[in-house]
Coordinates of C-alpha atoms and ligand atoms in Angstrom, one line a residue:
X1 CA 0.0 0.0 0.0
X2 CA 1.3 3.3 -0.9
X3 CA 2.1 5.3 2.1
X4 CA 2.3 9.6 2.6
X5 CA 6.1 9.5 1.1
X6 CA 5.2 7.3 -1.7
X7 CA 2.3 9.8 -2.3
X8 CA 5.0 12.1 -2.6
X9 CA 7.1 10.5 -4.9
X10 CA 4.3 10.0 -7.1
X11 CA 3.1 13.4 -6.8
X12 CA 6.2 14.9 -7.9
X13 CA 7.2 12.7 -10.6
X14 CA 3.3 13.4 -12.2
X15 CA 3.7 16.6 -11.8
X16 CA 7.1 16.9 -13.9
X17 CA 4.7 15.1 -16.8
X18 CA 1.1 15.9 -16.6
X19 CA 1.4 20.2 -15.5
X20 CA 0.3 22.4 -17.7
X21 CA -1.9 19.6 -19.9
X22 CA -5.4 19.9 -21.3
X23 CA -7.5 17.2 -20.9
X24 CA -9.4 16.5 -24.1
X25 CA -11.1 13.3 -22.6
X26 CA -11.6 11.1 -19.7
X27 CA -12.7 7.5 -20.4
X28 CA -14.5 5.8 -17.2
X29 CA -13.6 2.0 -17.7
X30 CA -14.7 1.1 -13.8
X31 CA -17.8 3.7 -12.2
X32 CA -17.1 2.9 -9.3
X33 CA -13.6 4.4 -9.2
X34 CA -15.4 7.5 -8.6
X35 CA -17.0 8.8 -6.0
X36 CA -20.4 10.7 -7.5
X37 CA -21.6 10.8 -10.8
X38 CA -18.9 9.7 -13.7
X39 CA -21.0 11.1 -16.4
X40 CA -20.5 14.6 -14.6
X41 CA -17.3 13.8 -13.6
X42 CA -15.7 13.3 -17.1
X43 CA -18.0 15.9 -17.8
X44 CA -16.4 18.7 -16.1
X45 CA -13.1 17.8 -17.0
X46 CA -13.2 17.9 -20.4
X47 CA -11.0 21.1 -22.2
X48 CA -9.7 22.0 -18.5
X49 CA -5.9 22.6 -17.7
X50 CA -3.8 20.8 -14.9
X51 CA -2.2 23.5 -12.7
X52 CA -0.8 22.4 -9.9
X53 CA -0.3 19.0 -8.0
X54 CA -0.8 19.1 -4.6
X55 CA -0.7 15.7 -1.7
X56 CA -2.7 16.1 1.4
X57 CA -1.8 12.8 3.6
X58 CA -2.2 10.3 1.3
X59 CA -4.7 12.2 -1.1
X60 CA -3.5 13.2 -4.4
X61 CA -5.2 16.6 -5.2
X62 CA -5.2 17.4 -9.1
X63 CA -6.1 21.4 -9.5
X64 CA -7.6 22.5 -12.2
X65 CA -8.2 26.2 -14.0
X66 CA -12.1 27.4 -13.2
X67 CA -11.4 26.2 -9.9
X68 CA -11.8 22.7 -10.5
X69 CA -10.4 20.2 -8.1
X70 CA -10.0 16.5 -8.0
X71 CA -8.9 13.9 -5.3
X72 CA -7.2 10.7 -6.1
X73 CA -6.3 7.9 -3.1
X74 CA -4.5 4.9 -4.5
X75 CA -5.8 2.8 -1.7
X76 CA -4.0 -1.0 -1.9
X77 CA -2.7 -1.2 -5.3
X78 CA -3.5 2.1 -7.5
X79 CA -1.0 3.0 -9.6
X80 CA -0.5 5.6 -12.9
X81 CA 1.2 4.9 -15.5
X82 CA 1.9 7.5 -17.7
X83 CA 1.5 7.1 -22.0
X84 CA 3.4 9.7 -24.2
X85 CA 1.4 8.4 -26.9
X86 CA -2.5 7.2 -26.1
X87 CA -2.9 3.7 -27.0
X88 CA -5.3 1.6 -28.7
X89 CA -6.5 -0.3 -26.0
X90 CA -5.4 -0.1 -22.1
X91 CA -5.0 -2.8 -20.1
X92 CA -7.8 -4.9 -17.8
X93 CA -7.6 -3.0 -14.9
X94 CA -7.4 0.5 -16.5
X95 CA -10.3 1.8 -14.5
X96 CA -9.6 5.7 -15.6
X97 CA -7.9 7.1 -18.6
X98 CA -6.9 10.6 -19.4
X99 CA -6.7 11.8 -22.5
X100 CA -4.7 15.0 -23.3
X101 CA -4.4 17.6 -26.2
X102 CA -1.2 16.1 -27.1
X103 CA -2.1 12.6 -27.8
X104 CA -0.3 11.6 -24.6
X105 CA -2.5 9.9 -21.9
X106 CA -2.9 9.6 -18.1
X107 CA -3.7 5.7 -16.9
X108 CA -5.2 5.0 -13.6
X109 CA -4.4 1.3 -13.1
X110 CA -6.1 -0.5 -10.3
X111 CA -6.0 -4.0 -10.3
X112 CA -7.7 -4.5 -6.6
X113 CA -10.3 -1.2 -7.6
X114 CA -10.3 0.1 -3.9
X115 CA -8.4 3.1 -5.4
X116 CA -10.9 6.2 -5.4
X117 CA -11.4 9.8 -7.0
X118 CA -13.5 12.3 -6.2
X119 CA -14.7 15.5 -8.0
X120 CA -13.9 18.7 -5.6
X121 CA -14.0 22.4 -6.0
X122 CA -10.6 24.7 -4.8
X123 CA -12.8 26.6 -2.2
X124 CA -14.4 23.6 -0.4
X125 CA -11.9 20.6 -0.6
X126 CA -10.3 21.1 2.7
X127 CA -13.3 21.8 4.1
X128 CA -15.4 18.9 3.1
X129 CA -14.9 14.8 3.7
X130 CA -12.6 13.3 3.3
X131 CA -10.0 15.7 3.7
X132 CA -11.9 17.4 6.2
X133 CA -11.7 13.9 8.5
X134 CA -7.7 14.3 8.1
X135 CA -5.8 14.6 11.7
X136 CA -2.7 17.0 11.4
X137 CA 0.5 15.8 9.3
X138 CA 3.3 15.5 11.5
X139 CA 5.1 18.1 9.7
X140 CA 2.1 20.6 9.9
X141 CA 1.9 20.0 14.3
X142 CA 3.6 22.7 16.3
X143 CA 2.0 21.7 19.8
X144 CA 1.2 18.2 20.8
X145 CA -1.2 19.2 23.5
X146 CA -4.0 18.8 21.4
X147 CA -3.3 15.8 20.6
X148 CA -2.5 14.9 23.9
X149 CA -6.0 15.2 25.3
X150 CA -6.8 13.3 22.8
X151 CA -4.6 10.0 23.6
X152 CA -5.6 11.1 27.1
X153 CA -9.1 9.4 26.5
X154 CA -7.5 6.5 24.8
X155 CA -6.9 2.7 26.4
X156 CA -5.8 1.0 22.5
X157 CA -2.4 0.7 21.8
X158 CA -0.7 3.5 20.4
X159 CA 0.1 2.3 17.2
X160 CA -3.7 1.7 16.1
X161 CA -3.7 5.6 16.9
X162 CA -1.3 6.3 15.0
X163 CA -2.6 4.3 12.0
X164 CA -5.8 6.4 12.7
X165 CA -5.7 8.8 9.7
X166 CA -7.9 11.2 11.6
X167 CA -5.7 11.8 14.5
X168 CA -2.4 12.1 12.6
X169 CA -2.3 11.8 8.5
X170 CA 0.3 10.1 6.8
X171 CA 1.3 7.1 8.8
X172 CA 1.0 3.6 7.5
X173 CA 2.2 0.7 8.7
X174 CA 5.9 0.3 8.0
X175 CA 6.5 4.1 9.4
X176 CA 4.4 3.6 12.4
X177 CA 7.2 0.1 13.1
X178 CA 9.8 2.4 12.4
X179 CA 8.8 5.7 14.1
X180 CA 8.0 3.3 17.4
X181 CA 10.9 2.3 17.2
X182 CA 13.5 5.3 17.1
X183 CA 11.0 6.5 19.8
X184 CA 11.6 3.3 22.4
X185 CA 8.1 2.9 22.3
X186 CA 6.2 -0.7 22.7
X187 CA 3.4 -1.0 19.7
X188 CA 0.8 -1.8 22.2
X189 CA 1.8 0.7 25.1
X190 CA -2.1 1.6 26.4
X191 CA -2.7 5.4 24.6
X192 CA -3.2 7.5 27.8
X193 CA -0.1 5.6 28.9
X194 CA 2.0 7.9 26.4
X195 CA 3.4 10.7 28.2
X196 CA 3.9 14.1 26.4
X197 CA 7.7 14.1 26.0
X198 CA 7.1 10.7 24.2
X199 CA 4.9 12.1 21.7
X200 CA 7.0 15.5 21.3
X201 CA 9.5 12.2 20.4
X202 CA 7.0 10.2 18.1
X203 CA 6.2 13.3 16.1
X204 CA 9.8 14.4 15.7
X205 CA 11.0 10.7 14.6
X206 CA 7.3 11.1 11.8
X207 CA 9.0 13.8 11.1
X208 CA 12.2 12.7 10.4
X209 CA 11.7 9.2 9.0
X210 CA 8.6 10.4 6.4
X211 CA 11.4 13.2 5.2
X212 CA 13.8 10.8 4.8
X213 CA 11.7 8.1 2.7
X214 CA 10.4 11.3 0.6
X215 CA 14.0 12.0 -0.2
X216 CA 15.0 8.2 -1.1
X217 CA 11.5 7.9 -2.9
X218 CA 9.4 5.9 -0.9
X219 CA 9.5 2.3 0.2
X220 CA 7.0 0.3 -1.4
X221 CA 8.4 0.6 -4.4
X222 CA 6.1 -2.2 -6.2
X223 CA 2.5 -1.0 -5.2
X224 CA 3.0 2.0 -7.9
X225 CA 4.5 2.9 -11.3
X226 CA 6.4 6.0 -10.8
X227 CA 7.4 6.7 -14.9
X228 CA 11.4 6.3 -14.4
X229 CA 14.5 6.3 -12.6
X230 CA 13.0 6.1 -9.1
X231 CA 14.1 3.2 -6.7
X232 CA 12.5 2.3 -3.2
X233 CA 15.9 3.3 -1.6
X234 CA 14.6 3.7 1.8
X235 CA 13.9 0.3 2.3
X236 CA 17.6 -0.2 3.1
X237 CA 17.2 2.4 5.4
X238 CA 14.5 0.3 7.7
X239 CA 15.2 -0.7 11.1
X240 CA 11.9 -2.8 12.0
X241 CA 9.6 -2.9 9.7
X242 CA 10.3 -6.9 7.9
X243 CA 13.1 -7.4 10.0
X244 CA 11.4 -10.2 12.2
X245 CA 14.5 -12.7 13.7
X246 CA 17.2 -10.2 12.8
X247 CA 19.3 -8.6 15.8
X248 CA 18.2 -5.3 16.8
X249 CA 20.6 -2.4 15.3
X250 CA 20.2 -0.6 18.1
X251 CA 20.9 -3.3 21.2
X252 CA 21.2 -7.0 18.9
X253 CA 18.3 -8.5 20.4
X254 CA 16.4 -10.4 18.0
X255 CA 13.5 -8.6 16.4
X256 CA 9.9 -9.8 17.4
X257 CA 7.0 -10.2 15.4
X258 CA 3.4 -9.5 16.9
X259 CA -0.1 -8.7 15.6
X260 CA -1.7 -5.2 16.5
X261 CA -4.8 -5.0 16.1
X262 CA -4.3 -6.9 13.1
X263 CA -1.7 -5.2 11.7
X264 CA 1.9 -7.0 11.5
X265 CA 4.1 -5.3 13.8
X266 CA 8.1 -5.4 14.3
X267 CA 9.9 -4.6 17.2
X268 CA 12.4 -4.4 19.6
X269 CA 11.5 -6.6 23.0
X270 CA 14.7 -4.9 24.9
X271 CA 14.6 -1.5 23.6
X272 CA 10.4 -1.3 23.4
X273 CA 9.2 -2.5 26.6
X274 CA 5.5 -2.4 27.5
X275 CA 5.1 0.0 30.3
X276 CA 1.6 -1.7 31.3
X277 CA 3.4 -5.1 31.5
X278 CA 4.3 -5.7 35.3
X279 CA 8.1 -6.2 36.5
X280 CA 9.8 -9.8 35.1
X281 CA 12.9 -11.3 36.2
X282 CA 13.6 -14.9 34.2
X283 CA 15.6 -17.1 35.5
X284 CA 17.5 -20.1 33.6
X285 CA 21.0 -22.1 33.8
X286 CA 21.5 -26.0 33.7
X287 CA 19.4 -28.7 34.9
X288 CA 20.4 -29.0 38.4
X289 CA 22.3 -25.9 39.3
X290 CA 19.3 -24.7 41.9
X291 CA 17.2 -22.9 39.7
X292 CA 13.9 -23.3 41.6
X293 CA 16.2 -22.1 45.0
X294 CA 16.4 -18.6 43.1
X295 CA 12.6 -19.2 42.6
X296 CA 12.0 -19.4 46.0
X297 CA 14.1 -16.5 47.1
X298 CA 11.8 -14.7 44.5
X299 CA 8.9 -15.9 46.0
X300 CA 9.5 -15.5 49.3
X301 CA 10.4 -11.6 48.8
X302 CA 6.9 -11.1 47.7
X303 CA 7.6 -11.4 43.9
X304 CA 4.7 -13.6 42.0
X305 CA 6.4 -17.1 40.5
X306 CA 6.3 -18.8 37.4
X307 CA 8.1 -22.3 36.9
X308 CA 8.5 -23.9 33.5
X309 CA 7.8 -27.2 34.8
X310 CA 4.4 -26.2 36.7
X311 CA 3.5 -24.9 33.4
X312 CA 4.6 -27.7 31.1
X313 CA 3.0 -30.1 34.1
X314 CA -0.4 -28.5 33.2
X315 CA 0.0 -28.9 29.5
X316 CA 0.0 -32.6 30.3
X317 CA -3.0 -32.7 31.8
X318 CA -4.8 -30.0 28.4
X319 CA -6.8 -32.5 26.1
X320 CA -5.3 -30.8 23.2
X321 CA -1.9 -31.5 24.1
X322 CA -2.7 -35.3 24.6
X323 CA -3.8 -35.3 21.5
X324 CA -0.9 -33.9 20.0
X325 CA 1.8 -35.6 22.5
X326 CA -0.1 -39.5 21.5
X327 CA -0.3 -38.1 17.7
X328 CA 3.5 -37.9 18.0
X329 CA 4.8 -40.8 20.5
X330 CA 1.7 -43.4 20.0
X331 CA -0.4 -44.7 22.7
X332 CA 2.2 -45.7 24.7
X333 CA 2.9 -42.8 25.7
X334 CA -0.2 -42.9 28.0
X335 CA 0.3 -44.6 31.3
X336 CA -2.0 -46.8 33.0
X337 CA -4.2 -44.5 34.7
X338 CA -4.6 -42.9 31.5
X339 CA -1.9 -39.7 32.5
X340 CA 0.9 -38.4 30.2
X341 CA 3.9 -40.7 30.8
X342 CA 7.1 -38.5 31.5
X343 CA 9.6 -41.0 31.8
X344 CA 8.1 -43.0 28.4
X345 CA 8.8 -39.1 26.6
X346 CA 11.9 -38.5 28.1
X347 CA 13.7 -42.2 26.7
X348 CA 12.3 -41.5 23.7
X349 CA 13.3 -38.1 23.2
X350 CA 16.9 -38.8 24.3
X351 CA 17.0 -40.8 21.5
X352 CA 15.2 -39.4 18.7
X353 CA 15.8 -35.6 18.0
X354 CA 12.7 -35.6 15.8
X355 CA 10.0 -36.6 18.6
X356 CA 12.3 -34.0 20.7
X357 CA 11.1 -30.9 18.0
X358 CA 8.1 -32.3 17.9
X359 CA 7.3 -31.8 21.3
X360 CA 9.4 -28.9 21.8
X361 CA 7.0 -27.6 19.4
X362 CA 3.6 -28.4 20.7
X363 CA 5.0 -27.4 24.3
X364 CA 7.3 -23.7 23.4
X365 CA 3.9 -21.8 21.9
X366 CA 1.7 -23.0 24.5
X367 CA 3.8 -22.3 27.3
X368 CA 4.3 -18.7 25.7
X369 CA 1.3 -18.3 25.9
X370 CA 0.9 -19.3 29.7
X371 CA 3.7 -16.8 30.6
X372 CA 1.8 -13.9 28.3
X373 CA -1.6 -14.7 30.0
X374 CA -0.2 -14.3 33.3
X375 CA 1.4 -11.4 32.3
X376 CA -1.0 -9.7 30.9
X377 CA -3.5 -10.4 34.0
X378 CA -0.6 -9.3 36.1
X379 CA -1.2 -5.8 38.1
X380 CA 1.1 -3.4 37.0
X381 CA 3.1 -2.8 39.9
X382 CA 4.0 -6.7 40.7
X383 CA 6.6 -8.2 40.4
X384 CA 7.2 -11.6 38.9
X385 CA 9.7 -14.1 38.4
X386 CA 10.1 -17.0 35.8
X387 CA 11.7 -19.9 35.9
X388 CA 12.7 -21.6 33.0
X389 CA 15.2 -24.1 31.3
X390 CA 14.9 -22.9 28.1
X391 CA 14.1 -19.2 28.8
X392 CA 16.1 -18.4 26.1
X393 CA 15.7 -20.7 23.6
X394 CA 11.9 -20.4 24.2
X395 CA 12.5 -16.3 23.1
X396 CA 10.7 -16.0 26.8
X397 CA 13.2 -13.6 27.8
X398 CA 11.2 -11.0 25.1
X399 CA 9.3 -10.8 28.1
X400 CA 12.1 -10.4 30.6
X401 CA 13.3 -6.8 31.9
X402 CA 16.4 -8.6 33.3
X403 CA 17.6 -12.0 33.3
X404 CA 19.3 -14.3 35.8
X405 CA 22.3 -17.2 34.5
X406 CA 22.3 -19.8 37.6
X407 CA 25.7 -21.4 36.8
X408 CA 27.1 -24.1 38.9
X409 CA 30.5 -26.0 38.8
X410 CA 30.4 -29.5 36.7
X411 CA 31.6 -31.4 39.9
X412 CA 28.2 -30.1 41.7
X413 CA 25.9 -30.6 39.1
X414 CA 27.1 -34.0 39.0
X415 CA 26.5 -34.7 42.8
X416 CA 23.5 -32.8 43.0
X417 CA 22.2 -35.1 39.9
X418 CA 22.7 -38.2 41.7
X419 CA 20.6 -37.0 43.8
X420 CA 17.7 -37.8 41.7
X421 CA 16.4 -40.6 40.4
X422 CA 17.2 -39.9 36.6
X423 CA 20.7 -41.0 35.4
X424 CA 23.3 -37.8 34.2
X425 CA 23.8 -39.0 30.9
X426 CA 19.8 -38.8 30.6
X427 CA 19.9 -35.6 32.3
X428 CA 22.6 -34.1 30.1
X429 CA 21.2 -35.3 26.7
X430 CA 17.8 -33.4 27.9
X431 CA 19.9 -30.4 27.8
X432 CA 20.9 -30.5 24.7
X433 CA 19.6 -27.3 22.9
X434 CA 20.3 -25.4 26.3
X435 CA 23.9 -23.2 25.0
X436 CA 25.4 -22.6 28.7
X437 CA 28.0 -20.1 27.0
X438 CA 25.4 -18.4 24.8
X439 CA 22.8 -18.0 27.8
X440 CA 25.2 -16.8 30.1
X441 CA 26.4 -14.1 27.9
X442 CA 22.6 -13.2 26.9
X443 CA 21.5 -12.9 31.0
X444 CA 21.7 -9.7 32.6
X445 CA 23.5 -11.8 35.6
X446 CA 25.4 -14.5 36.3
X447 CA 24.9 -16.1 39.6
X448 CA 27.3 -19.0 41.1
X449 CA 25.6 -21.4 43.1
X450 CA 28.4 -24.0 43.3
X451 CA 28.0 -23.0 47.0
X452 CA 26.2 -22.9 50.1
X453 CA 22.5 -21.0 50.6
X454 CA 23.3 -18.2 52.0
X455 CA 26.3 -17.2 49.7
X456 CA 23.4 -17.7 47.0
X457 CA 21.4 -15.3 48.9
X458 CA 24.2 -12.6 49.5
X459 CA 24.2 -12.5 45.2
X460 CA 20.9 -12.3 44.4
X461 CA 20.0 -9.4 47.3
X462 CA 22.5 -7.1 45.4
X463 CA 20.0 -7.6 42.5
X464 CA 16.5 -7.7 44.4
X465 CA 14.9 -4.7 43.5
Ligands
LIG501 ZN1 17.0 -3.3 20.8

């Protein structure tokens, strides 16, 4: 979809062709391209003069002489391509054709036919729908109080605002990723939770990342047919938008993908951090280096806990996941009072990487979602404290605001392993996937608990907040 700077592009690239042009025809091919009567609309153009090109948001505005105004929006897919010669026959989705006094010709191509264009008059354009429903361009705002009061009385996320064309024009999609972004702001950050020095900051980065896709001609380089030489340079120039997986440039976290109201959305989970989400510490290391022990401490400070293997315990007991977990392993895997058989997983997993994705996959997305629902149920001002062997790996740590590494000398582990009932090698193969050195230099801290309690303790109070 073309956005405000590829408006732009397109305005200035007609102009260079179309200014100064009388139209000697204008050929309706789809009615319902225009808004109000075509018959009156070709009509009225006939014998009339282009004289200016102007863009409001993502309007085209097409002035006339005698006055005579008219709007196009390209919508999804409207494009115009320009003919220095009028041909014969246009193609299928030609919905409008212009026809000028020089035998050259104007195509409006629209091969979804949302695109629309209205007839206008210079003295009431601005003043009439749809450009009267237009909120302020960002380059246009002086004072964000106004709009201030207005997010005031908002609880949606901020970017569906800012997709709203009637409280700021001009923002689609990929700028709203990008202008978040630059801004430190999470996508779905509640409205009235946006503070006025963050939207002197969003309308400053609008500002300066619409001027900069105007000056590298747009983005979305294949939704329109600028005539020639123009390439959608600013694409190289994104920082979110499409850039799902890929480290963040800002602190190489890896870019998350979510849906906002609807609307694909890129961001940072480290730089962009949800301001209604409550407090989270995650904790992770190596089966058997104490992780629930830092749990506890947690807990017993008053923080809300999460374990991984409460949650994953649960899934065991969600019809669904049967399902899915006897779809996978066969009925076997169901003891004989008809439970989930852990031990019967775990020798097969050990042994068959496979069945270890497979279940990895019906357990990572379900537990995410746990941990969000929690989360998002979560009061503001707690605080709460995960558990979790494969924090990382899981990407649970999007969720973290700091992270804890519970390392342990291999001599302890060993002892402490013994301990249960489980043999080490099994142990250890059911770690594989966990990357000790690539956790530990992800976490936040690094705690040693290759030690007694209390030394344990004396490390975690220093970060206790
Ligand atoms: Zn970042």
């Amino acid at each position: 979809m073309p956005e405000l700077p590829e408006v732009e592009t397109i305005k200035n690239i007609l102009a260079k062709l179309v200014i100064g042009k009388k139209i000697l025809s204008v050929e309706i091919f789809n009615r319902n391209t225009i808004e109000g009567d075509p018959f009156d609309f070709a009509k009225t153009l006939k014998e009339k003069t282009i004289s200016k090109l102007t863009r409001i948001g993502k309007f085209l505005i097409f002035h006339l002489d005698e006055e005579i105004i008219f709007l196009s929006h390209l919508r999804m897919e409207g494009k115009y391509f320009y003919h220095e010669q009028m041909l014969e026959t246009y193609d299928k989705h030609a919905c409008v054709v212009f026809t000028f006094s020089d035998h050259s010709a104007l195509e409006y191509n629209d091969t979804r036919k949302f695109g629309l264009m209205k007839l206008s008059s210079a003295a009431t354009y601005q003043t009439s729908p749809p450009l009267s429903n237009l909120g302020p361009e960002p380059f246009d705002i002086k004072d964000v109080k106004p709009l201030l009061s207005k997010l005031a009385r908002k609880t949606i996320p901020i970017k569906a605002v800012l997709l709203d064309q009637t409280f700021v024009a001009g923002l689609g999609n990929i700028y709203v990723d990008e202008v978040l972004y630059l801004s430190l702001i999470h996508p779905e950050t509640p409205a009235d939770r946006i503070s006025e020095s963050q939207l002197k900051g969003i309308i400053s980065n609008s500002v300066k990342v619409l001027s900069m896709a105007i000056k590298s001609g747009g983005s979305t380089i294949r939704s329109y047919h600028p005539s020639q030489g123009i390439d959608g340079g600013f694409q190289t120039q994104l920082n979110a938008y499409g850039k799902e997986n890929l480290p963040c440039p800002r602190c190489n976290h890896g870019m998350r993908k979510i849906f906002v109201g609807g609307r694909g959305t890129t961001f940072c989970p480290r730089c962009q951090k949800n301001p209604s989400l409550p407090y989270v510490i995650g904790i992770t290391g190596p089966i058997g280096s104490g992780k629930s022990s830092v749990l506890s401490f947690f807990g017993e400070r008053g923080y809300h806990t999460l374990s991984g293997d409460t949650i994953v315990k649960n899934l065991y007991h969600d019809k669904k996941v049967q399902e899915l977990i006897i779809k996978l392993f066969g009925n076997n895997v169901v003891d004989e009072s008809g439970n989930i058989d852990k031990r019967f997983i775990i020798d097969v997993i050990i042994a068959d990487e496979y069945k270890k994705r497979g279940l990895e996959k019906i357990l990572h997305p379900r537990v995410e979602k746990a941990v969000v629902e929690t989360l998002k149920k979560a009061h503001n001002d707690d605080k709460i404290a995960i558990e979790m062997p494969l924090l990382f790996e899981a990407k649970l740590d999007d969720y973290c605001d700091e992270t804890i590494y519970v390392d342990i000398e291999d001599s302890i582990q060993a002892k402490r392993l013994a301990e249960r009932r489980l043999p080490l090698a099994t142990l250890r193969a059911l770690n594989t996937g966990f990357d000790a050195l690539r956790d530990k230099e992800k976490a936040t801290y690094v705690v040693d608990n290759s030690s007694s309690l209390s030394k344990l303790h004396k490390q975690l109070k220093r970060i206790l907040r």
